[in-house]
Short mmCIF file of C-alpha atoms in Angstrom, two decimals:
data_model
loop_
_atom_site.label_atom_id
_atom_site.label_comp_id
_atom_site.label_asym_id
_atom_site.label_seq_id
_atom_site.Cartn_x
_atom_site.Cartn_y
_atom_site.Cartn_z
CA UNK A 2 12.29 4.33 -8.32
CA UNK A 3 10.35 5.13 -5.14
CA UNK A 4 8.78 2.21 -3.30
CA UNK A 5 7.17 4.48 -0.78
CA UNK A 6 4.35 5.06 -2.94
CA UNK A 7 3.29 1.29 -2.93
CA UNK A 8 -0.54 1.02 -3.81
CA UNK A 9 -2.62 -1.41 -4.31
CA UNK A 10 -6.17 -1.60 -5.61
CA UNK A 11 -7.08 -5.06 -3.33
CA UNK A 12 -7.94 -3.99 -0.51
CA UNK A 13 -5.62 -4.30 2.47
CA UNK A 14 -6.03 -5.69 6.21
CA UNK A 15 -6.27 -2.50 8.44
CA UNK A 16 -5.69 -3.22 12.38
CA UNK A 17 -9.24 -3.61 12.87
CA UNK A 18 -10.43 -5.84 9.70
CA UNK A 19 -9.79 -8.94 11.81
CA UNK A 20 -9.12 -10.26 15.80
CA UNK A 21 -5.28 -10.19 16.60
CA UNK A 22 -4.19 -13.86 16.95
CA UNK A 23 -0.29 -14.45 17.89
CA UNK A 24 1.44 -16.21 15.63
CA UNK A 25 3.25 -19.42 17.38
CA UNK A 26 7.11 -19.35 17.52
CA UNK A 27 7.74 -23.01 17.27
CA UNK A 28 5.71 -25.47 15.48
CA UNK A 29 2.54 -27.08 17.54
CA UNK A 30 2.60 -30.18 18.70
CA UNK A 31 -0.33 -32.48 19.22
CA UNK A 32 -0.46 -32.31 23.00
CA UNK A 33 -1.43 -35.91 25.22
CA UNK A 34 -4.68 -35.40 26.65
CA UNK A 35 -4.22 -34.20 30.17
CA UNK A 36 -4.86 -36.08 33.60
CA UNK A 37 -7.82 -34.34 34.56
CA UNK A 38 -6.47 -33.78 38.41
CA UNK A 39 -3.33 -32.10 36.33
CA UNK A 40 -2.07 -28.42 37.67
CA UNK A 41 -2.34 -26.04 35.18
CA UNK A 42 1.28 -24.67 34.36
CA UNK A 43 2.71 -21.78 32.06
CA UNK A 44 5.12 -22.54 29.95
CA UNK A 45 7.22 -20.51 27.46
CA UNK A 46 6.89 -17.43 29.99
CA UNK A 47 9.65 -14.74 29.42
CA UNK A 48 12.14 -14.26 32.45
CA UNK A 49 10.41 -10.93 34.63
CA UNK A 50 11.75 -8.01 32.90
CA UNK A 51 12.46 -4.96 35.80
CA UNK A 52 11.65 -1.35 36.03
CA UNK A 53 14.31 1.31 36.16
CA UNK A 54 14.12 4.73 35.27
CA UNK A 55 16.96 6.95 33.31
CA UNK A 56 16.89 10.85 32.69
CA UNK A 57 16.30 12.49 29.95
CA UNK A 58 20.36 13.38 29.50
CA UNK A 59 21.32 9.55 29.94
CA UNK A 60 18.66 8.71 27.71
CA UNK A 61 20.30 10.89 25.16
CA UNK A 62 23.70 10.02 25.88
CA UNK A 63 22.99 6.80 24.93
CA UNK A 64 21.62 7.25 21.61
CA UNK A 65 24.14 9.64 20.33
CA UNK A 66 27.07 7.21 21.94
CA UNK A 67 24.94 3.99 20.15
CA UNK A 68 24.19 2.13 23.12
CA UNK A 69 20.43 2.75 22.29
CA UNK A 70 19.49 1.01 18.91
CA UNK A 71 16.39 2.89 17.74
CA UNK A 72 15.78 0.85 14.23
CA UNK A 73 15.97 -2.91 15.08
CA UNK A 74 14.27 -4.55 11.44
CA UNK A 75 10.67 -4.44 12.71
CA UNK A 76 10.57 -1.34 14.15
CA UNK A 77 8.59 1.43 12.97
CA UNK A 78 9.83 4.07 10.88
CA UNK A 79 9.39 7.77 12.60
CA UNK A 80 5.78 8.15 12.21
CA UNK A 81 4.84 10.97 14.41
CA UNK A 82 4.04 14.32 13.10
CA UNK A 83 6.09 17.57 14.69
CA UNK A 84 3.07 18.75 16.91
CA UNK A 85 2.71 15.43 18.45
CA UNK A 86 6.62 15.46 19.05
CA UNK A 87 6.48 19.08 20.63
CA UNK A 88 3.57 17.51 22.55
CA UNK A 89 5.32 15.16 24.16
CA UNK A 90 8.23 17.53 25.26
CA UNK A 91 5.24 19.71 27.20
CA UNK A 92 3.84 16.58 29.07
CA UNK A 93 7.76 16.40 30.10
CA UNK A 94 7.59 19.48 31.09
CA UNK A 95 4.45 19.79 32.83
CA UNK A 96 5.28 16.32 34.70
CA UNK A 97 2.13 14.85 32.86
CA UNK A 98 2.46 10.71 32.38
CA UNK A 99 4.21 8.85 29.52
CA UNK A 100 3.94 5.59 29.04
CA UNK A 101 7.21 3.73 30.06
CA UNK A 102 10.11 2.64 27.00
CA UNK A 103 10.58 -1.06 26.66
CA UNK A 104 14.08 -2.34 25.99
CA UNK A 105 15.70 -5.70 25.25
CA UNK A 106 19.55 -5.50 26.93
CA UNK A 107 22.48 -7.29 25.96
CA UNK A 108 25.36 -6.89 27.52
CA UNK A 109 28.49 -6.33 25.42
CA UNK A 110 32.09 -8.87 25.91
CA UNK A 111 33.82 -5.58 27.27
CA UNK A 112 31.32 -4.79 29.95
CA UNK A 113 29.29 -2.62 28.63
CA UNK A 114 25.26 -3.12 27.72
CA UNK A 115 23.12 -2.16 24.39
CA UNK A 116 19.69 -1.21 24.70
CA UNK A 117 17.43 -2.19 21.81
CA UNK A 118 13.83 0.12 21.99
CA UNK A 119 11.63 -2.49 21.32
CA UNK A 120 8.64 0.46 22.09
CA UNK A 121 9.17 3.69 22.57
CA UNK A 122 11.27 4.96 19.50
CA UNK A 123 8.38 7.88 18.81
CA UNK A 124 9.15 9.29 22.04
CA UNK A 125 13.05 8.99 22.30
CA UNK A 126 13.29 10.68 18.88
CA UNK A 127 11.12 13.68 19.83
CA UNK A 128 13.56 14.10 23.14
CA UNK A 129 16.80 13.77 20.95
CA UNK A 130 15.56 15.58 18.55
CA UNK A 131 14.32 18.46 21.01
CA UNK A 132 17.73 18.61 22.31
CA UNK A 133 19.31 18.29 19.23
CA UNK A 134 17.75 21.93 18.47
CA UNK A 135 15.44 20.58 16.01
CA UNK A 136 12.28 21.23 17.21
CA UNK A 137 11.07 23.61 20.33
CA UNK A 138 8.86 23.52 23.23
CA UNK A 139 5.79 25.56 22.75
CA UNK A 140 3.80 26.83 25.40
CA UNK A 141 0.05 25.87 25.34
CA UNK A 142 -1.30 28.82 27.02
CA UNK A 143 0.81 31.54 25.22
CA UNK A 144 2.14 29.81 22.07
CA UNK A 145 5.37 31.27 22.51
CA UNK A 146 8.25 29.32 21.34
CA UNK A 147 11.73 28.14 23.40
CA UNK A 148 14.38 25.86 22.33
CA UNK A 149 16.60 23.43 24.26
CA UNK A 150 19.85 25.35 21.91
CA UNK A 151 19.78 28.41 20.54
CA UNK A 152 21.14 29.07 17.37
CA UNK A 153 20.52 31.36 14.52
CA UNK A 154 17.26 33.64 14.36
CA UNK A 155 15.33 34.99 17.07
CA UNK A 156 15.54 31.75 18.78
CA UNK A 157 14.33 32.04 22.70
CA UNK A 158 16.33 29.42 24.94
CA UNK A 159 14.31 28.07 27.43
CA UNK A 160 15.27 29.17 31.04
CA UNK A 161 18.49 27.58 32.41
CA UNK A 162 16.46 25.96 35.46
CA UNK A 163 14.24 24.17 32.68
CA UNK A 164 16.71 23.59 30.73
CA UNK A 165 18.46 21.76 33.93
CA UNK A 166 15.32 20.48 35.50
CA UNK A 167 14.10 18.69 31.06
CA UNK A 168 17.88 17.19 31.48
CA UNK A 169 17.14 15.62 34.92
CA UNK A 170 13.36 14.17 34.01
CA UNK A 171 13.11 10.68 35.13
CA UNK A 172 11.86 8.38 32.68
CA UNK A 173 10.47 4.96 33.70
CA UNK A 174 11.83 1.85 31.69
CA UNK A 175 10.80 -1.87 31.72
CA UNK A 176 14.19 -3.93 30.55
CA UNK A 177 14.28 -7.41 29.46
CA UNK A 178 17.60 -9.72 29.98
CA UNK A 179 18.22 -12.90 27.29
CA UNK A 180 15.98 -11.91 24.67
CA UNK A 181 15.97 -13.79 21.18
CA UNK A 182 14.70 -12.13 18.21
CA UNK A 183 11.65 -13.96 18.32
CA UNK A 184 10.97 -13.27 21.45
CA UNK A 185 11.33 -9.42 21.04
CA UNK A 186 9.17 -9.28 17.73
CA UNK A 187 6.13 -11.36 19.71
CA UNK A 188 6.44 -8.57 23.02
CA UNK A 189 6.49 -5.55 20.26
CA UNK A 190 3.61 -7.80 18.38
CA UNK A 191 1.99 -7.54 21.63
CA UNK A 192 2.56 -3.97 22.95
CA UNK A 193 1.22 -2.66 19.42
CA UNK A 194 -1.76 -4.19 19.29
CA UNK A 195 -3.82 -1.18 19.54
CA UNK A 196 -1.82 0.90 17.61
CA UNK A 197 -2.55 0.90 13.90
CA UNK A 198 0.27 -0.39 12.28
CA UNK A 199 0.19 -0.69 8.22
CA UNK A 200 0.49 -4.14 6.27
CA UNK A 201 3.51 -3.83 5.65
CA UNK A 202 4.77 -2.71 9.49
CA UNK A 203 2.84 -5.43 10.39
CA UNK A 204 4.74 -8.41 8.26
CA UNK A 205 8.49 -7.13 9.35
CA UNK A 206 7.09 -8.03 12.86
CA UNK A 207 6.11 -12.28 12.31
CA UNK A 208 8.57 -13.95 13.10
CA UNK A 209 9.59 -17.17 10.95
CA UNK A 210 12.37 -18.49 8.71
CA UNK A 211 10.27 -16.52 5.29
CA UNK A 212 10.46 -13.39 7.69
CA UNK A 213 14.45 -14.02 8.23
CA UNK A 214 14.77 -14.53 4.44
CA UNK A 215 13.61 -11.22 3.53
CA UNK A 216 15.46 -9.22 5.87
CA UNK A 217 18.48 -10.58 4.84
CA UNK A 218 17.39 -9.77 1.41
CA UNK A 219 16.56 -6.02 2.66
CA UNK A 220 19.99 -6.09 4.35
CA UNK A 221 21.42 -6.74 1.00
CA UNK A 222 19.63 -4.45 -1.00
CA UNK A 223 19.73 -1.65 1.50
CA UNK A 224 23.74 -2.06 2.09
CA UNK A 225 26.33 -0.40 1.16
CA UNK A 226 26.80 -3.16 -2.05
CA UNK A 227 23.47 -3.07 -2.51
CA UNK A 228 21.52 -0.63 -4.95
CA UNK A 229 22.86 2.58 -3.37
CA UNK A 230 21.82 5.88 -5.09
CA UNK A 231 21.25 3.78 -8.58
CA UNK A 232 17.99 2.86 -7.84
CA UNK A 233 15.44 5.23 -5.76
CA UNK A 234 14.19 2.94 -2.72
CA UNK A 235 11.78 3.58 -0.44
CA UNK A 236 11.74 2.63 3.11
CA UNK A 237 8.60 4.39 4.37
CA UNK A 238 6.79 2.32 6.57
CA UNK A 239 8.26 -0.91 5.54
CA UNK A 240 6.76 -1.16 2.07
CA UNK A 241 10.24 -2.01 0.61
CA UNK A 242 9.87 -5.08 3.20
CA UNK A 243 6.72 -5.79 1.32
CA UNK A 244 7.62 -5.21 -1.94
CA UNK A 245 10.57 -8.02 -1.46
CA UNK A 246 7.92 -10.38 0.71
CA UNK A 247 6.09 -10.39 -2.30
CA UNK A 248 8.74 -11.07 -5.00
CA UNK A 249 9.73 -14.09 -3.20
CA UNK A 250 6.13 -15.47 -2.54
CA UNK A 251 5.55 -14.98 -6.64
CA UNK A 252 8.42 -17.28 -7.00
CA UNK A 253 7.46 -19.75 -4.09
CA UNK A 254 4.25 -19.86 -5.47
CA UNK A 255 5.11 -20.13 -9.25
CA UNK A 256 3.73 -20.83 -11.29
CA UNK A 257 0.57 -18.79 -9.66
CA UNK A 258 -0.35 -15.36 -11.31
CA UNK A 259 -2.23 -14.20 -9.08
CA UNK A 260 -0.59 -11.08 -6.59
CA UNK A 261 -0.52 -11.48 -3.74
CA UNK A 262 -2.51 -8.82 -0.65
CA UNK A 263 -1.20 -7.83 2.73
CA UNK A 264 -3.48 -11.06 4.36
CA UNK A 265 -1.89 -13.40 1.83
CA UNK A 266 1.85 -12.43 2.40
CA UNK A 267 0.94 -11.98 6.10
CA UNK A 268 -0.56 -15.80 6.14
CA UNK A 269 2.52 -16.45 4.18
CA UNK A 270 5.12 -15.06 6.30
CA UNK A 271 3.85 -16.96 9.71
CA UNK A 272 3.70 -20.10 8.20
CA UNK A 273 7.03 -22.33 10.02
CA UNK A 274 8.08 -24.56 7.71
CA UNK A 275 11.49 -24.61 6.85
CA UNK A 276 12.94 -22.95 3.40
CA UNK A 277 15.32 -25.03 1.62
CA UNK A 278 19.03 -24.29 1.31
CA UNK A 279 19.17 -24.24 -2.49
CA UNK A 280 16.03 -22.03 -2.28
CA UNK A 281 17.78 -19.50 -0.64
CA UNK A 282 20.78 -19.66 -2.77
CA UNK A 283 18.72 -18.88 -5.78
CA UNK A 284 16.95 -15.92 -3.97
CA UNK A 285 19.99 -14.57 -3.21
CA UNK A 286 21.55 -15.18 -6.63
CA UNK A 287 18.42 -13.32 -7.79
CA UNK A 288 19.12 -10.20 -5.87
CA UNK A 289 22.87 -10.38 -6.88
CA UNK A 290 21.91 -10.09 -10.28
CA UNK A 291 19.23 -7.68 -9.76
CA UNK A 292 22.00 -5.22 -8.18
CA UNK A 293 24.56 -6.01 -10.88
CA UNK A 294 21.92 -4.67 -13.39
CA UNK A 295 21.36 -1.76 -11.79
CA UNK A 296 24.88 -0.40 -10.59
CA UNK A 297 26.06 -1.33 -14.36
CA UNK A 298 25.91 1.51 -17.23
CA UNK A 299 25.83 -1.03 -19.50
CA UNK A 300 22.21 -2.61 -18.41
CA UNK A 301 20.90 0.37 -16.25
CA UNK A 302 19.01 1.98 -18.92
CA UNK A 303 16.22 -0.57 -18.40
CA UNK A 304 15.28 1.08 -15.01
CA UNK A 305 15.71 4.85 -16.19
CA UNK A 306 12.72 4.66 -19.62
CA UNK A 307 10.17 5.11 -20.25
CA UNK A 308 9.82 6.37 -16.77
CA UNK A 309 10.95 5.72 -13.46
CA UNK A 310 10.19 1.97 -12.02
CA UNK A 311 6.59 1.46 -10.27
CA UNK A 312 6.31 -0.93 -7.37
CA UNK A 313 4.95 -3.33 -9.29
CA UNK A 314 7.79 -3.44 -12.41
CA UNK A 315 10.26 -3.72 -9.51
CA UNK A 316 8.63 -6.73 -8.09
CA UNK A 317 7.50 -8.42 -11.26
CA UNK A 318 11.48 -8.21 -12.39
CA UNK A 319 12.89 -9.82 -9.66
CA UNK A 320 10.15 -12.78 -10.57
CA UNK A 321 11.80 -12.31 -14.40
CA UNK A 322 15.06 -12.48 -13.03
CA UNK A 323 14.78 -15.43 -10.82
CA UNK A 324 12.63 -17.75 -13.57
CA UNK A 325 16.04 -16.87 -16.33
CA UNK A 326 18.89 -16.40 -14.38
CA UNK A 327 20.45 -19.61 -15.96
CA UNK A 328 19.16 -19.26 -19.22
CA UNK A 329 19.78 -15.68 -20.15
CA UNK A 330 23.23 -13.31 -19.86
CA UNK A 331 22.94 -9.81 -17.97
CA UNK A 332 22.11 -7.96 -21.31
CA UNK A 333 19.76 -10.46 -22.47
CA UNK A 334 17.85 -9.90 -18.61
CA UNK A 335 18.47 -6.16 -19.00
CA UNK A 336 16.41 -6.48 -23.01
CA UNK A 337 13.98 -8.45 -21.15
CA UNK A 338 13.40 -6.34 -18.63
CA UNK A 339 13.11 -3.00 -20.79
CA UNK A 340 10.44 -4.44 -22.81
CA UNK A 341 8.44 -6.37 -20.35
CA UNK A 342 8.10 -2.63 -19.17
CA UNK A 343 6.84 -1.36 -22.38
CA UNK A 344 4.59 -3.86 -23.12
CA UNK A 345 2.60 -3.00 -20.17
CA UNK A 346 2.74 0.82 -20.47
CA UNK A 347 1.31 -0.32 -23.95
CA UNK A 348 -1.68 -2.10 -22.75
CA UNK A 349 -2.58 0.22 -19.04
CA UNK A 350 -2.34 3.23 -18.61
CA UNK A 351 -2.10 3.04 -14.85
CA UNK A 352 0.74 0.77 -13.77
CA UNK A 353 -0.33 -0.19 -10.08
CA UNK A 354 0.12 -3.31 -8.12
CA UNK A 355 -3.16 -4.73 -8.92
CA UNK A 356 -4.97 -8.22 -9.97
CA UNK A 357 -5.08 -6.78 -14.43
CA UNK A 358 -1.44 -5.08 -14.46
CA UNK A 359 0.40 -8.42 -12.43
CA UNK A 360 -1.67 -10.32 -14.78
CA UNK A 361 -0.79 -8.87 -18.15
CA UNK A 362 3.25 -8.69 -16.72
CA UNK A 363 3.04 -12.57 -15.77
CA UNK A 364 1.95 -13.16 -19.26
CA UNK A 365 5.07 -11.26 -21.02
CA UNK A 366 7.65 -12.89 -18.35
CA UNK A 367 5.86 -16.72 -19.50
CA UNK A 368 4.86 -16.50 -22.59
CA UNK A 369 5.11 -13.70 -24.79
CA UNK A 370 9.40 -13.56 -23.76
CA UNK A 371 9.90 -16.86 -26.20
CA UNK A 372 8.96 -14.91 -29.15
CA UNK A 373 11.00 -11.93 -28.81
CA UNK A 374 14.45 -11.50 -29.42
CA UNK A 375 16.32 -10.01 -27.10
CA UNK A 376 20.03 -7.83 -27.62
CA UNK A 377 22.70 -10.42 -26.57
CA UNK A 378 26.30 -9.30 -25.52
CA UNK A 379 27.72 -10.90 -28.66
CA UNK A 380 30.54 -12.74 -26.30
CA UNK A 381 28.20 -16.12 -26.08
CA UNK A 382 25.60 -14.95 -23.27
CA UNK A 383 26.89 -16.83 -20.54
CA UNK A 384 24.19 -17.06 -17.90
CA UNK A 385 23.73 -14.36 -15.43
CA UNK A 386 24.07 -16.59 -12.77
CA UNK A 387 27.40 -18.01 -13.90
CA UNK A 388 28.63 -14.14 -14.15
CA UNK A 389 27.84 -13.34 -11.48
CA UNK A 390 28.96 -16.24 -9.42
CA UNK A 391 32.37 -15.85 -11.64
CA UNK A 392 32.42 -11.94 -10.51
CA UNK A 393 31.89 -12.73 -6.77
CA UNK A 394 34.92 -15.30 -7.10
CA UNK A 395 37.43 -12.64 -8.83
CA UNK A 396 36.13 -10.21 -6.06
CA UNK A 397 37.23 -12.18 -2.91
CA UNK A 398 40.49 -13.82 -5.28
CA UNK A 399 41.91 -10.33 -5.94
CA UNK A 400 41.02 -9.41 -2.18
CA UNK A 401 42.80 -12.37 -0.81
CA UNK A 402 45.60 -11.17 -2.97
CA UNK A 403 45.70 -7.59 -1.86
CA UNK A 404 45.55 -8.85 2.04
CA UNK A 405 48.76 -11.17 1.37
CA UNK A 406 50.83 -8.52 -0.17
CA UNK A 407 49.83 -6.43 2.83
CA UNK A 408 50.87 -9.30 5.09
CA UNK A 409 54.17 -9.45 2.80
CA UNK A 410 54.86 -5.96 3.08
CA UNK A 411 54.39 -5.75 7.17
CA UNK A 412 56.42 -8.63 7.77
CA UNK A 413 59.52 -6.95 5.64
CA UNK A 414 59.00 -3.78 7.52
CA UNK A 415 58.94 -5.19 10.90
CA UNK A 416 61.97 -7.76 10.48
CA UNK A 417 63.99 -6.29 7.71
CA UNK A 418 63.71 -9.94 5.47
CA UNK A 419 61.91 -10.79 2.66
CA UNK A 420 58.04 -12.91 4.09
CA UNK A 421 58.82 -16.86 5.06
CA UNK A 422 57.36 -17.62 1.99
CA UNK A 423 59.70 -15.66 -0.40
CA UNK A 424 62.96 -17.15 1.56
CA UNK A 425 61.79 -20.95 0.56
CA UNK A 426 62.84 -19.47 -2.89
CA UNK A 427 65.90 -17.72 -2.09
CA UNK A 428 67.32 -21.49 -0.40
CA UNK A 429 68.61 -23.39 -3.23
CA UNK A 430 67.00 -26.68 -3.28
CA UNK A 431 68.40 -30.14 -2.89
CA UNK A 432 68.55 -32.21 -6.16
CA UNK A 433 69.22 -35.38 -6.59
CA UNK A 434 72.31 -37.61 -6.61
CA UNK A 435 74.69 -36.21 -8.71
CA UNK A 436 72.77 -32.74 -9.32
CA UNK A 437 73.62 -29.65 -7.48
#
């Protein structure tokens, strides 16, 4: 399943349907009126970031060595096209201005600092990947082509002086000290406000506690326990952060039918109230269930037929999930699943994430389900929930075991003796009066 071709027939907000308004960090207060001789003051002002510059090598350096994090979660994906990229290397070149890269820095417990690129990621990229070898500088008046490394071909490497004088470029940086997340997400909020940023670019940058929810979901999903090469996901422009976004508000907002737009989850996502422990447990439980489904042999077949999963089946099954997770077992979910799929390939022809095709799947999942039957796993269908829960607890039993027998095994070959524990049972214990 692909989730970068996410569509929608309702129309979505575009970065000029509506004026930008920031959304608040921290709840609003009702304020005291003010005295009316009372000095106006600031307040929640960011400490004065400073202005450095680094070259073009250090730059580099610092991404290959990780000190530079190009992808925090609301960052864009890499968005510009290769002319653009081999554009920027000329201005380089040709000395011509670049706006400057904005970094938050945090400064590591052995000294060192990370850089996170809260703007500038487009450009970085093009200059790694430029002296990577992957794309060349072209000259605008001849068209001729040079590389940063040769390689292969009829490459032409640039001239060692440019090659030198690229390397030494000095590139202007603003850097911010004592950042929080927030606080980074509002300045890159901010900085792209005249850039045109899709819906779903636009969500992974509110900040909130719904926000935090689904990019712990996406970290899930997207990790290496998560759905791996089992289940073809998406990341393009953060529609696999919208796709999630809108699984949960479905279930926040059950038992509403209706799907949700970009504005919706958008409104959605910056409103601060708190989300409720045992809420998040059950989102969670939803996702572990949704990735035990599809890593399993046994229940994968529900993803692979008719045809591969839409957008819209994907999110519509995590709603399934998460409304009979402790009522059905993993092959009763797994039946579900497969025909809540064919019932709507039955009845459109066209399965989109629109208003008729959410409708007609919201049905199946609350009514049409409790006349069905659905194949059991003839061992008593325990609940999904409790399987999984029981799985998870075997998992870290068997890994506790495995790190005490390593523990066991150290300790003999270091000292020569059985572990502390294993000579309690080698000293014969004391009985009672009269016993030996």
């Amino acid at each position: 399943m692909s989730l970068s071709d996410f569509e929608s027939d309702l129309t979505e907000l575009s970065s000029s349907d509506e004026e930008y308004i920031p959304v608040s960090l921290k709840p609003q207060k009702k304020k005291a009126p003010s005295k009316p001789n009372a000095e106006y003051k600031v307040t929640n002002a960011l400490r004065p970031p400073r202005t450095t510059s680094y070259t073009a090598r250090s730059l580099y350096d610092q991404i290959i060595d990780g000190a530079i994090i190009l992808d925090p979660p609301y960052q864009r994906d890499v968005v510009w096209s290769e002319p653009k990229q081999v554009g920027l290397i000329d201005s380089l070149l040709r000395n011509y201005y670049i706006p400057p890269l904005i970094f938050a820095v945090t400064s590591r417990d052995d000294g060192t600092e990370s850089r996170v690129c809260i703007d500038g990621k487009q450009r970085l990229t093009s200059i790694q990947q430029f002296m990577d070898g992957l794309i060349c500088h072209k000259d605008t008046f001849t068209n001729k082509k040079y590389w940063f490394k040769g390689g292969t071909g009829k490459r032409v490497p640039l001239p060692k002086q440019y090659l030198q004088a690229f390397a030494n470029k000095q590139i202007v940086c603003v850097e911010y000290d004592s950042l929080s997340d927030d606080q980074e997400r509002e300045i890159f909020r901010r900085v792209q406000m005249g850039v045109a940023l899709t819906p779903a670019e636009r969500m992974q940058a509110i900040a909130g506690p719904w926000t935090t929810l689904i990019r712990d979901i996406q970290l899930k999903v997207l990790g290496e326990d998560g759905f791996g090469e089992d289940l073809d996901w998406g990341h393009a422009r953060g529609r696999d952060f919208q796709c999630l976004a809108s699984i949960v508000y479905l279930i926040d907002n059950y038992p509403t039918s209706k799907f949700p737009d970009a504005t919706q989850l958008e409104k959605w996502l910056s409103s601060s109230g708190p989300v409720s422990a045992n809420f998040q447990e059950g989102i969670m439980d939803t996702f572990r269930i949704f990735i035990a489904l599809v890593k399993d042999s046994k229940y994968n077949a529900a993803f692979q037929k008719p045809t591969r999963v839409s957008p819209i089946e994907f999110t519509m099954t995590g709603v399934l999930i998460h409304l009979y997770r402790l009522k059905f077992s993993l092959q009763q979910l797994s039946s579900a699943i497969w025909k809540m799929r064919a019932d709507v390939r039955t009845k459109h022809v066209d399965v989109r994430a629109n208003t008729k095709v959410a409708s007609t799947m919201y049905t199946f999942i609350t009514e049409d389900i409790k006349g069905i039957e659905l194949q059991g796993d003839e061992k008593g269908d325990s609940p999904a929930v409790t399987m999984i829960k029981s799985a998870s607890l075997t998992c870290k039993l068997s890994k506790r075991e495995r790190e005490e027998d390593t523990s066991d095994n150290e300790y003999e070959e270091l000292t020569g003796s059985p572990h502390r524990a294993d000579i309690r049972e080698l000293v014969p214990r004391r009985g009672k009066a009269g016993e030996r």
